[in-house]
Amino acid sequence: MQVIDGKKISLQIQDELAAEVTRMKAEGRRAPHLAAVLVGNDGGSLTYVGAKVKACEKIGYGSTLIHLGEQTTEAELLEVVHKLNNDPAIDGFIVQLPLPKHISEQKIVEAVDPKKDVDGFHPVNVGRMALNLPCYLSATPSGIIELLRRYNIETSGKHAVVIGRSNIVGAPVSVLLARNANPGNCTVTLCHSRTKNLEEICLQADIIVAAIGKPHFLTADMVKEGAVVIDVGTTRVDAPGTKLGWRLLGDVKYDEVAPKCSYITPVPGGVGPMTIAGLLQNTLLAAKGEIYS
Ligand code: NAP
């Protein structure tokens, strides 16, 4: 059994991107520039956005953080999005979700210019992904694919079972695994809360991606010997006596599932760290105009 080290791979990618920034600067080009818009003071969002800005600084990207108040109106936020769409100094930007309830996330996502949509949430990018056209892949699905690629895990002809069909994880992962690409070429079964006989389906899987949000949902009796298990789940649970007072649990009962696997991602340290790498990769593509020229 091999543990897939997402933290190590994410740092490796960041080193590669930093080297690319150095090359760009040596050629007289400016470094990629990512902007992040944060509305309100949600603790999780502040942490995520802070980590993204810090990662940009670390690898030599430019970064801009636009922090707006909780009471910002939808019209005001749309105005900020339009400004960023038209600012030639910004290669790509994200609007951190979730947004306050009075703002339509769909409206905001659709207002972002697809050419600058480095989160890969705009319907144009999602549609292009489904058609296997160049696009910005959203960070979590692309992080999963990147882990499979960098660990040389064979996917062609394999049966992949994806549990969870959300727009941000399960559904795009199922599309990417089924594409005629490498990694890809899987036969995919996409499962959700209405799926019958989930245990039986999982037992037939060569690759399982668990993206449910229910700690320890996937148990050893659902996994066949030698399977590859990717755990996307991250649920915060109280952990009195620890420094943070909480810890993250995955969707997989790691201790009993891991011994049966050929490869498995831990939580934390598996898929999670890959999301920043994916965003930074997209920002470089945006700066180079490699997806949309
Ligand atoms: P979500 O939108 O809540 O979707 C959960 C999915 O799981 C739904 O499709 C749901 O089915 C399905 N589900 C729920 N109970 C089920 C059951 N008993 N059997 C089969 N399927 C079931 O969640 P999400 O946004 O995709 O996130 C999933 C997990 O990944 C969460 O823990 C989240 O925190 C984590 N996550 C991690 C990262 C990362 O970077 N590591 C990124 C994003 C999300 P229905 O559609 O039928 O309701």
PDB file of N, CA, C and O in Angstrom, residues 218-285:
ATOM      1  N   LEU A 218     -16.875   5.262   4.149  1.00  0.00           N
ATOM      2  CA  LEU A 218     -16.387   4.113   3.375  1.00  0.00           C
ATOM      3  C   LEU A 218     -15.590   3.198   4.296  1.00  0.00           C
ATOM      4  O   LEU A 218     -14.527   3.571   4.803  1.00  0.00           O
ATOM      5  N   THR A 219     -16.117   1.992   4.458  1.00  0.00           N
ATOM      6  CA  THR A 219     -15.479   1.042   5.383  1.00  0.00           C
ATOM      7  C   THR A 219     -14.805  -0.088   4.593  1.00  0.00           C
ATOM      8  O   THR A 219     -15.044  -0.258   3.397  1.00  0.00           O
ATOM      9  N   ALA A 220     -13.994  -0.883   5.306  1.00  0.00           N
ATOM     10  CA  ALA A 220     -13.173  -1.903   4.629  1.00  0.00           C
ATOM     11  C   ALA A 220     -14.026  -2.924   3.874  1.00  0.00           C
ATOM     12  O   ALA A 220     -13.613  -3.406   2.810  1.00  0.00           O
ATOM     13  N   ASP A 221     -15.215  -3.224   4.393  1.00  0.00           N
ATOM     14  CA  ASP A 221     -16.052  -4.235   3.718  1.00  0.00           C
ATOM     15  C   ASP A 221     -16.642  -3.730   2.400  1.00  0.00           C
ATOM     16  O   ASP A 221     -17.302  -4.481   1.685  1.00  0.00           O
ATOM     17  N   MET A 222     -16.373  -2.447   2.041  1.00  0.00           N
ATOM     18  CA  MET A 222     -16.877  -1.894   0.770  1.00  0.00           C
ATOM     19  C   MET A 222     -15.756  -1.793  -0.264  1.00  0.00           C
ATOM     20  O   MET A 222     -15.980  -1.290  -1.376  1.00  0.00           O
ATOM     21  N   VAL A 223     -14.552  -2.222   0.100  1.00  0.00           N
ATOM     22  CA  VAL A 223     -13.390  -1.977  -0.770  1.00  0.00           C
ATOM     23  C   VAL A 223     -12.729  -3.303  -1.120  1.00  0.00           C
ATOM     24  O   VAL A 223     -12.455  -4.117  -0.237  1.00  0.00           O
ATOM     25  N   LYS A 224     -12.454  -3.494  -2.423  1.00  0.00           N
ATOM     26  CA  LYS A 224     -11.787  -4.751  -2.791  1.00  0.00           C
ATOM     27  C   LYS A 224     -10.273  -4.620  -2.631  1.00  0.00           C
ATOM     28  O   LYS A 224      -9.729  -3.505  -2.663  1.00  0.00           O
ATOM     29  N   GLU A 225      -9.605  -5.741  -2.494  1.00  0.00           N
ATOM     30  CA  GLU A 225      -8.142  -5.769  -2.353  1.00  0.00           C
ATOM     31  C   GLU A 225      -7.489  -5.072  -3.546  1.00  0.00           C
ATOM     32  O   GLU A 225      -7.859  -5.330  -4.697  1.00  0.00           O
ATOM     33  N   GLY A 226      -6.546  -4.181  -3.280  1.00  0.00           N
ATOM     34  CA  GLY A 226      -5.779  -3.560  -4.365  1.00  0.00           C
ATOM     35  C   GLY A 226      -6.418  -2.314  -4.959  1.00  0.00           C
ATOM     36  O   GLY A 226      -5.879  -1.731  -5.903  1.00  0.00           O
ATOM     37  N   ALA A 227      -7.562  -1.884  -4.428  1.00  0.00           N
ATOM     38  CA  ALA A 227      -8.235  -0.695  -4.979  1.00  0.00           C
ATOM     39  C   ALA A 227      -7.423   0.574  -4.690  1.00  0.00           C
ATOM     40  O   ALA A 227      -6.608   0.611  -3.765  1.00  0.00           O
ATOM     41  N   VAL A 228      -7.668   1.588  -5.527  1.00  0.00           N
ATOM     42  CA  VAL A 228      -7.112   2.932  -5.292  1.00  0.00           C
ATOM     43  C   VAL A 228      -8.228   3.742  -4.647  1.00  0.00           C
ATOM     44  O   VAL A 228      -9.344   3.788  -5.178  1.00  0.00           O
ATOM     45  N   VAL A 229      -7.950   4.348  -3.494  1.00  0.00           N
ATOM     46  CA  VAL A 229      -9.008   5.103  -2.796  1.00  0.00           C
ATOM     47  C   VAL A 229      -8.585   6.567  -2.637  1.00  0.00           C
ATOM     48  O   VAL A 229      -7.525   6.867  -2.073  1.00  0.00           O
ATOM     49  N   ILE A 230      -9.417   7.443  -3.187  1.00  0.00           N
ATOM     50  CA  ILE A 230      -9.175   8.890  -3.085  1.00  0.00           C
ATOM     51  C   ILE A 230     -10.248   9.456  -2.155  1.00  0.00           C
ATOM     52  O   ILE A 230     -11.440   9.398  -2.457  1.00  0.00           O
ATOM     53  N   ASP A 231      -9.806  10.015  -1.051  1.00  0.00           N
ATOM     54  CA  ASP A 231     -10.730  10.536  -0.036  1.00  0.00           C
ATOM     55  C   ASP A 231     -10.786  12.056  -0.140  1.00  0.00           C
ATOM     56  O   ASP A 231      -9.810  12.750   0.168  1.00  0.00           O
ATOM     57  N   VAL A 232     -11.917  12.578  -0.579  1.00  0.00           N
ATOM     58  CA  VAL A 232     -12.048  14.025  -0.749  1.00  0.00           C
ATOM     59  C   VAL A 232     -12.657  14.669   0.503  1.00  0.00           C
ATOM     60  O   VAL A 232     -12.474  15.851   0.757  1.00  0.00           O
ATOM     61  N   GLY A 233     -13.363  13.881   1.268  1.00  0.00           N
ATOM     62  CA  GLY A 233     -14.107  14.393   2.413  1.00  0.00           C
ATOM     63  C   GLY A 233     -13.235  15.153   3.411  1.00  0.00           C
ATOM     64  O   GLY A 233     -12.112  14.750   3.706  1.00  0.00           O
ATOM     65  N   THR A 234     -13.758  16.262   3.882  1.00  0.00           N
ATOM     66  CA  THR A 234     -13.089  16.998   4.962  1.00  0.00           C
ATOM     67  C   THR A 234     -14.192  17.529   5.873  1.00  0.00           C
ATOM     68  O   THR A 234     -14.834  18.516   5.541  1.00  0.00           O
ATOM     69  N   THR A 235     -14.408  16.847   6.961  1.00  0.00           N
ATOM     70  CA  THR A 235     -15.411  17.310   7.920  1.00  0.00           C
ATOM     71  C   THR A 235     -14.689  17.678   9.209  1.00  0.00           C
ATOM     72  O   THR A 235     -13.881  16.898   9.719  1.00  0.00           O
ATOM     73  N   ARG A 236     -14.993  18.890   9.687  1.00  0.00           N
ATOM     74  CA  ARG A 236     -14.393  19.332  10.961  1.00  0.00           C
ATOM     75  C   ARG A 236     -15.135  18.697  12.120  1.00  0.00           C
ATOM     76  O   ARG A 236     -16.359  18.808  12.202  1.00  0.00           O
ATOM     77  N   VAL A 237     -14.411  18.038  13.005  1.00  0.00           N
ATOM     78  CA  VAL A 237     -15.053  17.504  14.220  1.00  0.00           C
ATOM     79  C   VAL A 237     -14.304  18.032  15.438  1.00  0.00           C
ATOM     80  O   VAL A 237     -13.099  18.322  15.371  1.00  0.00           O
ATOM     81  N   ASP A 238     -15.024  18.165  16.535  1.00  0.00           N
ATOM     82  CA  ASP A 238     -14.403  18.667  17.773  1.00  0.00           C
ATOM     83  C   ASP A 238     -13.292  17.729  18.212  1.00  0.00           C
ATOM     84  O   ASP A 238     -13.440  16.511  18.141  1.00  0.00           O
ATOM     85  N   ALA A 239     -12.193  18.338  18.646  1.00  0.00           N
ATOM     86  CA  ALA A 239     -11.091  17.532  19.182  1.00  0.00           C
ATOM     87  C   ALA A 239     -10.547  18.268  20.403  1.00  0.00           C
ATOM     88  O   ALA A 239      -9.522  18.949  20.323  1.00  0.00           O
ATOM     89  N   PRO A 240     -11.281  18.134  21.532  1.00  0.00           N
ATOM     90  CA  PRO A 240     -10.867  18.858  22.730  1.00  0.00           C
ATOM     91  C   PRO A 240      -9.435  18.465  23.120  1.00  0.00           C
ATOM     92  O   PRO A 240      -9.047  17.317  22.949  1.00  0.00           O
ATOM     93  N   GLY A 241      -8.698  19.444  23.581  1.00  0.00           N
ATOM     94  CA  GLY A 241      -7.332  19.139  24.026  1.00  0.00           C
ATOM     95  C   GLY A 241      -6.305  19.317  22.925  1.00  0.00           C
ATOM     96  O   GLY A 241      -5.104  19.338  23.194  1.00  0.00           O
ATOM     97  N   THR A 242      -6.745  19.471  21.665  1.00  0.00           N
ATOM     98  CA  THR A 242      -5.773  19.719  20.600  1.00  0.00           C
ATOM     99  C   THR A 242      -5.585  21.231  20.464  1.00  0.00           C
ATOM    100  O   THR A 242      -6.397  22.006  20.984  1.00  0.00           O
ATOM    101  N   LYS A 243      -4.540  21.634  19.732  1.00  0.00           N
ATOM    102  CA  LYS A 243      -4.206  23.046  19.601  1.00  0.00           C
ATOM    103  C   LYS A 243      -5.381  23.832  18.987  1.00  0.00           C
ATOM    104  O   LYS A 243      -5.745  24.909  19.443  1.00  0.00           O
ATOM    105  N   LEU A 244      -5.967  23.266  17.944  1.00  0.00           N
ATOM    106  CA  LEU A 244      -7.053  23.961  17.238  1.00  0.00           C
ATOM    107  C   LEU A 244      -8.414  23.718  17.875  1.00  0.00           C
ATOM    108  O   LEU A 244      -9.349  24.478  17.663  1.00  0.00           O
ATOM    109  N   GLY A 245      -8.546  22.623  18.612  1.00  0.00           N
ATOM    110  CA  GLY A 245      -9.839  22.281  19.195  1.00  0.00           C
ATOM    111  C   GLY A 245     -10.717  21.511  18.217  1.00  0.00           C
ATOM    112  O   GLY A 245     -11.848  21.150  18.526  1.00  0.00           O
ATOM    113  N   TRP A 246     -10.219  21.285  17.014  1.00  0.00           N
ATOM    114  CA  TRP A 246     -10.948  20.488  16.026  1.00  0.00           C
ATOM    115  C   TRP A 246      -9.939  19.749  15.153  1.00  0.00           C
ATOM    116  O   TRP A 246      -8.755  20.069  15.150  1.00  0.00           O
ATOM    117  N   ARG A 247     -10.437  18.724  14.436  1.00  0.00           N
ATOM    118  CA  ARG A 247      -9.590  18.086  13.444  1.00  0.00           C
ATOM    119  C   ARG A 247     -10.436  17.683  12.246  1.00  0.00           C
ATOM    120  O   ARG A 247     -11.672  17.676  12.318  1.00  0.00           O
ATOM    121  N   LEU A 248      -9.750  17.381  11.138  1.00  0.00           N
ATOM    122  CA  LEU A 248     -10.461  17.034   9.908  1.00  0.00           C
ATOM    123  C   LEU A 248     -10.601  15.531   9.789  1.00  0.00           C
ATOM    124  O   LEU A 248      -9.636  14.793  10.023  1.00  0.00           O
ATOM    125  N   LEU A 249     -11.799  15.073   9.441  1.00  0.00           N
ATOM    126  CA  LEU A 249     -11.991  13.654   9.168  1.00  0.00           C
ATOM    127  C   LEU A 249     -12.395  13.479   7.715  1.00  0.00           C
ATOM    128  O   LEU A 249     -13.189  14.257   7.169  1.00  0.00           O
ATOM    129  N   GLY A 250     -11.869  12.435   7.108  1.00  0.00           N
ATOM    130  CA  GLY A 250     -12.231  12.108   5.729  1.00  0.00           C
ATOM    131  C   GLY A 250     -13.474  11.246   5.675  1.00  0.00           C
ATOM    132  O   GLY A 250     -14.050  10.877   6.711  1.00  0.00           O
ATOM    133  N   ASP A 251     -13.874  10.921   4.442  1.00  0.00           N
ATOM    134  CA  ASP A 251     -15.037  10.053   4.231  1.00  0.00           C
ATOM    135  C   ASP A 251     -14.662   8.574   4.333  1.00  0.00           C
ATOM    136  O   ASP A 251     -15.523   7.709   4.224  1.00  0.00           O
ATOM    137  N   VAL A 252     -13.378   8.306   4.487  1.00  0.00           N
ATOM    138  CA  VAL A 252     -12.899   6.921   4.473  1.00  0.00           C
ATOM    139  C   VAL A 252     -12.408   6.539   5.871  1.00  0.00           C
ATOM    140  O   VAL A 252     -11.710   7.317   6.521  1.00  0.00           O
ATOM    141  N   LYS A 253     -12.787   5.337   6.294  1.00  0.00           N
ATOM    142  CA  LYS A 253     -12.287   4.834   7.576  1.00  0.00           C
ATOM    143  C   LYS A 253     -10.868   4.330   7.323  1.00  0.00           C
ATOM    144  O   LYS A 253     -10.646   3.147   7.020  1.00  0.00           O
ATOM    145  N   TYR A 254      -9.955   5.279   7.386  1.00  0.00           N
ATOM    146  CA  TYR A 254      -8.596   5.084   6.864  1.00  0.00           C
ATOM    147  C   TYR A 254      -7.898   3.849   7.444  1.00  0.00           C
ATOM    148  O   TYR A 254      -7.346   3.039   6.707  1.00  0.00           O
ATOM    149  N   ASP A 255      -7.935   3.723   8.773  1.00  0.00           N
ATOM    150  CA  ASP A 255      -7.140   2.664   9.410  1.00  0.00           C
ATOM    151  C   ASP A 255      -7.507   1.273   8.914  1.00  0.00           C
ATOM    152  O   ASP A 255      -6.640   0.424   8.741  1.00  0.00           O
ATOM    153  N   GLU A 256      -8.797   1.046   8.664  1.00  0.00           N
ATOM    154  CA  GLU A 256      -9.172  -0.303   8.217  1.00  0.00           C
ATOM    155  C   GLU A 256      -9.177  -0.443   6.695  1.00  0.00           C
ATOM    156  O   GLU A 256      -8.993  -1.539   6.178  1.00  0.00           O
ATOM    157  N   VAL A 257      -9.336   0.668   5.964  1.00  0.00           N
ATOM    158  CA  VAL A 257      -9.372   0.600   4.495  1.00  0.00           C
ATOM    159  C   VAL A 257      -7.951   0.559   3.922  1.00  0.00           C
ATOM    160  O   VAL A 257      -7.667  -0.200   2.988  1.00  0.00           O
ATOM    161  N   ALA A 258      -7.041   1.355   4.487  1.00  0.00           N
ATOM    162  CA  ALA A 258      -5.694   1.504   3.912  1.00  0.00           C
ATOM    163  C   ALA A 258      -4.992   0.160   3.647  1.00  0.00           C
ATOM    164  O   ALA A 258      -4.422  -0.025   2.567  1.00  0.00           O
ATOM    165  N   PRO A 259      -5.028  -0.801   4.584  1.00  0.00           N
ATOM    166  CA  PRO A 259      -4.293  -2.047   4.326  1.00  0.00           C
ATOM    167  C   PRO A 259      -4.783  -2.814   3.087  1.00  0.00           C
ATOM    168  O   PRO A 259      -4.041  -3.626   2.544  1.00  0.00           O
ATOM    169  N   LYS A 260      -6.003  -2.546   2.630  1.00  0.00           N
ATOM    170  CA  LYS A 260      -6.537  -3.257   1.462  1.00  0.00           C
ATOM    171  C   LYS A 260      -6.170  -2.567   0.147  1.00  0.00           C
ATOM    172  O   LYS A 260      -6.335  -3.133  -0.928  1.00  0.00           O
ATOM    173  N   CYS A 261      -5.668  -1.322   0.239  1.00  0.00           N
ATOM    174  CA  CYS A 261      -5.512  -0.493  -0.968  1.00  0.00           C
ATOM    175  C   CYS A 261      -4.148  -0.653  -1.612  1.00  0.00           C
ATOM    176  O   CYS A 261      -3.161  -0.963  -0.943  1.00  0.00           O
ATOM    177  N   SER A 262      -4.091  -0.374  -2.928  1.00  0.00           N
ATOM    178  CA  SER A 262      -2.777  -0.221  -3.563  1.00  0.00           C
ATOM    179  C   SER A 262      -2.282   1.208  -3.331  1.00  0.00           C
ATOM    180  O   SER A 262      -1.097   1.434  -3.087  1.00  0.00           O
ATOM    181  N   TYR A 263      -3.207   2.155  -3.400  1.00  0.00           N
ATOM    182  CA  TYR A 263      -2.896   3.566  -3.124  1.00  0.00           C
ATOM    183  C   TYR A 263      -4.062   4.168  -2.359  1.00  0.00           C
ATOM    184  O   TYR A 263      -5.223   3.834  -2.605  1.00  0.00           O
ATOM    185  N   ILE A 264      -3.752   5.099  -1.472  1.00  0.00           N
ATOM    186  CA  ILE A 264      -4.819   5.795  -0.737  1.00  0.00           C
ATOM    187  C   ILE A 264      -4.353   7.201  -0.387  1.00  0.00           C
ATOM    188  O   ILE A 264      -3.166   7.432  -0.138  1.00  0.00           O
ATOM    189  N   THR A 265      -5.293   8.156  -0.399  1.00  0.00           N
ATOM    190  CA  THR A 265      -4.955   9.519   0.049  1.00  0.00           C
ATOM    191  C   THR A 265      -5.370   9.673   1.518  1.00  0.00           C
ATOM    192  O   THR A 265      -6.466   9.253   1.896  1.00  0.00           O
ATOM    193  N   PRO A 266      -4.515  10.266   2.336  1.00  0.00           N
ATOM    194  CA  PRO A 266      -4.887  10.526   3.730  1.00  0.00           C
ATOM    195  C   PRO A 266      -5.685  11.825   3.845  1.00  0.00           C
ATOM    196  O   PRO A 266      -5.707  12.622   2.912  1.00  0.00           O
ATOM    197  N   VAL A 267      -6.324  12.017   4.973  1.00  0.00           N
ATOM    198  CA  VAL A 267      -6.951  13.304   5.318  1.00  0.00           C
ATOM    199  C   VAL A 267      -6.490  13.665   6.720  1.00  0.00           C
ATOM    200  O   VAL A 267      -6.703  12.874   7.639  1.00  0.00           O
ATOM    201  N   PRO A 268      -5.829  14.786   6.906  1.00  0.00           N
ATOM    202  CA  PRO A 268      -5.414  15.761   5.888  1.00  0.00           C
ATOM    203  C   PRO A 268      -4.161  15.286   5.146  1.00  0.00           C
ATOM    204  O   PRO A 268      -3.597  14.248   5.478  1.00  0.00           O
ATOM    205  N   GLY A 269      -3.756  16.067   4.135  1.00  0.00           N
ATOM    206  CA  GLY A 269      -2.490  15.792   3.449  1.00  0.00           C
ATOM    207  C   GLY A 269      -2.645  15.037   2.144  1.00  0.00           C
ATOM    208  O   GLY A 269      -1.653  14.638   1.541  1.00  0.00           O
ATOM    209  N   GLY A 270      -3.884  14.845   1.683  1.00  0.00           N
ATOM    210  CA  GLY A 270      -4.106  14.142   0.413  1.00  0.00           C
ATOM    211  C   GLY A 270      -4.573  15.109  -0.654  1.00  0.00           C
ATOM    212  O   GLY A 270      -3.778  15.865  -1.229  1.00  0.00           O
ATOM    213  N   VAL A 271      -5.886  15.124  -0.888  1.00  0.00           N
ATOM    214  CA  VAL A 271      -6.457  15.974  -1.941  1.00  0.00           C
ATOM    215  C   VAL A 271      -6.390  17.462  -1.557  1.00  0.00           C
ATOM    216  O   VAL A 271      -6.122  18.320  -2.404  1.00  0.00           O
ATOM    217  N   GLY A 272      -6.616  17.756  -0.287  1.00  0.00           N
ATOM    218  CA  GLY A 272      -6.714  19.148   0.180  1.00  0.00           C
ATOM    219  C   GLY A 272      -5.603  20.053  -0.318  1.00  0.00           C
ATOM    220  O   GLY A 272      -5.883  21.088  -0.954  1.00  0.00           O
ATOM    221  N   PRO A 273      -4.335  19.704  -0.071  1.00  0.00           N
ATOM    222  CA  PRO A 273      -3.248  20.610  -0.471  1.00  0.00           C
ATOM    223  C   PRO A 273      -3.158  20.826  -1.975  1.00  0.00           C
ATOM    224  O   PRO A 273      -2.548  21.792  -2.429  1.00  0.00           O
ATOM    225  N   MET A 274      -3.782  19.931  -2.751  1.00  0.00           N
ATOM    226  CA  MET A 274      -3.685  20.048  -4.213  1.00  0.00           C
ATOM    227  C   MET A 274      -4.511  21.194  -4.774  1.00  0.00           C
ATOM    228  O   MET A 274      -4.298  21.632  -5.904  1.00  0.00           O
ATOM    229  N   THR A 275      -5.472  21.679  -3.989  1.00  0.00           N
ATOM    230  CA  THR A 275      -6.383  22.678  -4.553  1.00  0.00           C
ATOM    231  C   THR A 275      -5.647  23.997  -4.832  1.00  0.00           C
ATOM    232  O   THR A 275      -5.907  24.652  -5.840  1.00  0.00           O
ATOM    233  N   ILE A 276      -4.714  24.344  -3.956  1.00  0.00           N
ATOM    234  CA  ILE A 276      -3.965  25.593  -4.181  1.00  0.00           C
ATOM    235  C   ILE A 276      -3.083  25.446  -5.419  1.00  0.00           C
ATOM    236  O   ILE A 276      -3.003  26.350  -6.255  1.00  0.00           O
ATOM    237  N   ALA A 277      -2.467  24.262  -5.544  1.00  0.00           N
ATOM    238  CA  ALA A 277      -1.602  24.033  -6.714  1.00  0.00           C
ATOM    239  C   ALA A 277      -2.408  24.194  -8.005  1.00  0.00           C
ATOM    240  O   ALA A 277      -1.942  24.807  -8.969  1.00  0.00           O
ATOM    241  N   GLY A 278      -3.643  23.667  -8.013  1.00  0.00           N
ATOM    242  CA  GLY A 278      -4.484  23.738  -9.211  1.00  0.00           C
ATOM    243  C   GLY A 278      -4.807  25.182  -9.576  1.00  0.00           C
ATOM    244  O   GLY A 278      -4.762  25.569 -10.747  1.00  0.00           O
ATOM    245  N   LEU A 279      -5.114  25.974  -8.565  1.00  0.00           N
ATOM    246  CA  LEU A 279      -5.435  27.383  -8.801  1.00  0.00           C
ATOM    247  C   LEU A 279      -4.221  28.128  -9.378  1.00  0.00           C
ATOM    248  O   LEU A 279      -4.342  28.930 -10.315  1.00  0.00           O
ATOM    249  N   LEU A 280      -3.051  27.837  -8.824  1.00  0.00           N
ATOM    250  CA  LEU A 280      -1.834  28.503  -9.294  1.00  0.00           C
ATOM    251  C   LEU A 280      -1.493  28.061 -10.721  1.00  0.00           C
ATOM    252  O   LEU A 280      -1.042  28.867 -11.542  1.00  0.00           O
ATOM    253  N   GLN A 281      -1.736  26.780 -11.018  1.00  0.00           N
ATOM    254  CA  GLN A 281      -1.493  26.292 -12.388  1.00  0.00           C
ATOM    255  C   GLN A 281      -2.416  27.012 -13.371  1.00  0.00           C
ATOM    256  O   GLN A 281      -1.995  27.436 -14.444  1.00  0.00           O
ATOM    257  N   ASN A 282      -3.682  27.152 -12.986  1.00  0.00           N
ATOM    258  CA  ASN A 282      -4.632  27.849 -13.867  1.00  0.00           C
ATOM    259  C   ASN A 282      -4.222  29.298 -14.084  1.00  0.00           C
ATOM    260  O   ASN A 282      -4.374  29.850 -15.173  1.00  0.00           O
ATOM    261  N   THR A 283      -3.706  29.939 -13.029  1.00  0.00           N
ATOM    262  CA  THR A 283      -3.311  31.350 -13.150  1.00  0.00           C
ATOM    263  C   THR A 283      -2.144  31.497 -14.132  1.00  0.00           C
ATOM    264  O   THR A 283      -2.090  32.451 -14.916  1.00  0.00           O
ATOM    265  N   LEU A 284      -1.241  30.528 -14.103  1.00  0.00           N
ATOM    266  CA  LEU A 284      -0.131  30.568 -15.069  1.00  0.00           C
ATOM    267  C   LEU A 284      -0.674  30.409 -16.492  1.00  0.00           C
ATOM    268  O   LEU A 284      -0.280  31.143 -17.410  1.00  0.00           O
ATOM    269  N   LEU A 285      -1.599  29.469 -16.672  1.00  0.00           N
ATOM    270  CA  LEU A 285      -2.198  29.267 -18.005  1.00  0.00           C
ATOM    271  C   LEU A 285      -2.877  30.546 -18.476  1.00  0.00           C
ATOM    272  O   LEU A 285      -2.779  30.925 -19.646  1.00  0.00           O
TER     273      LEU A 285
END
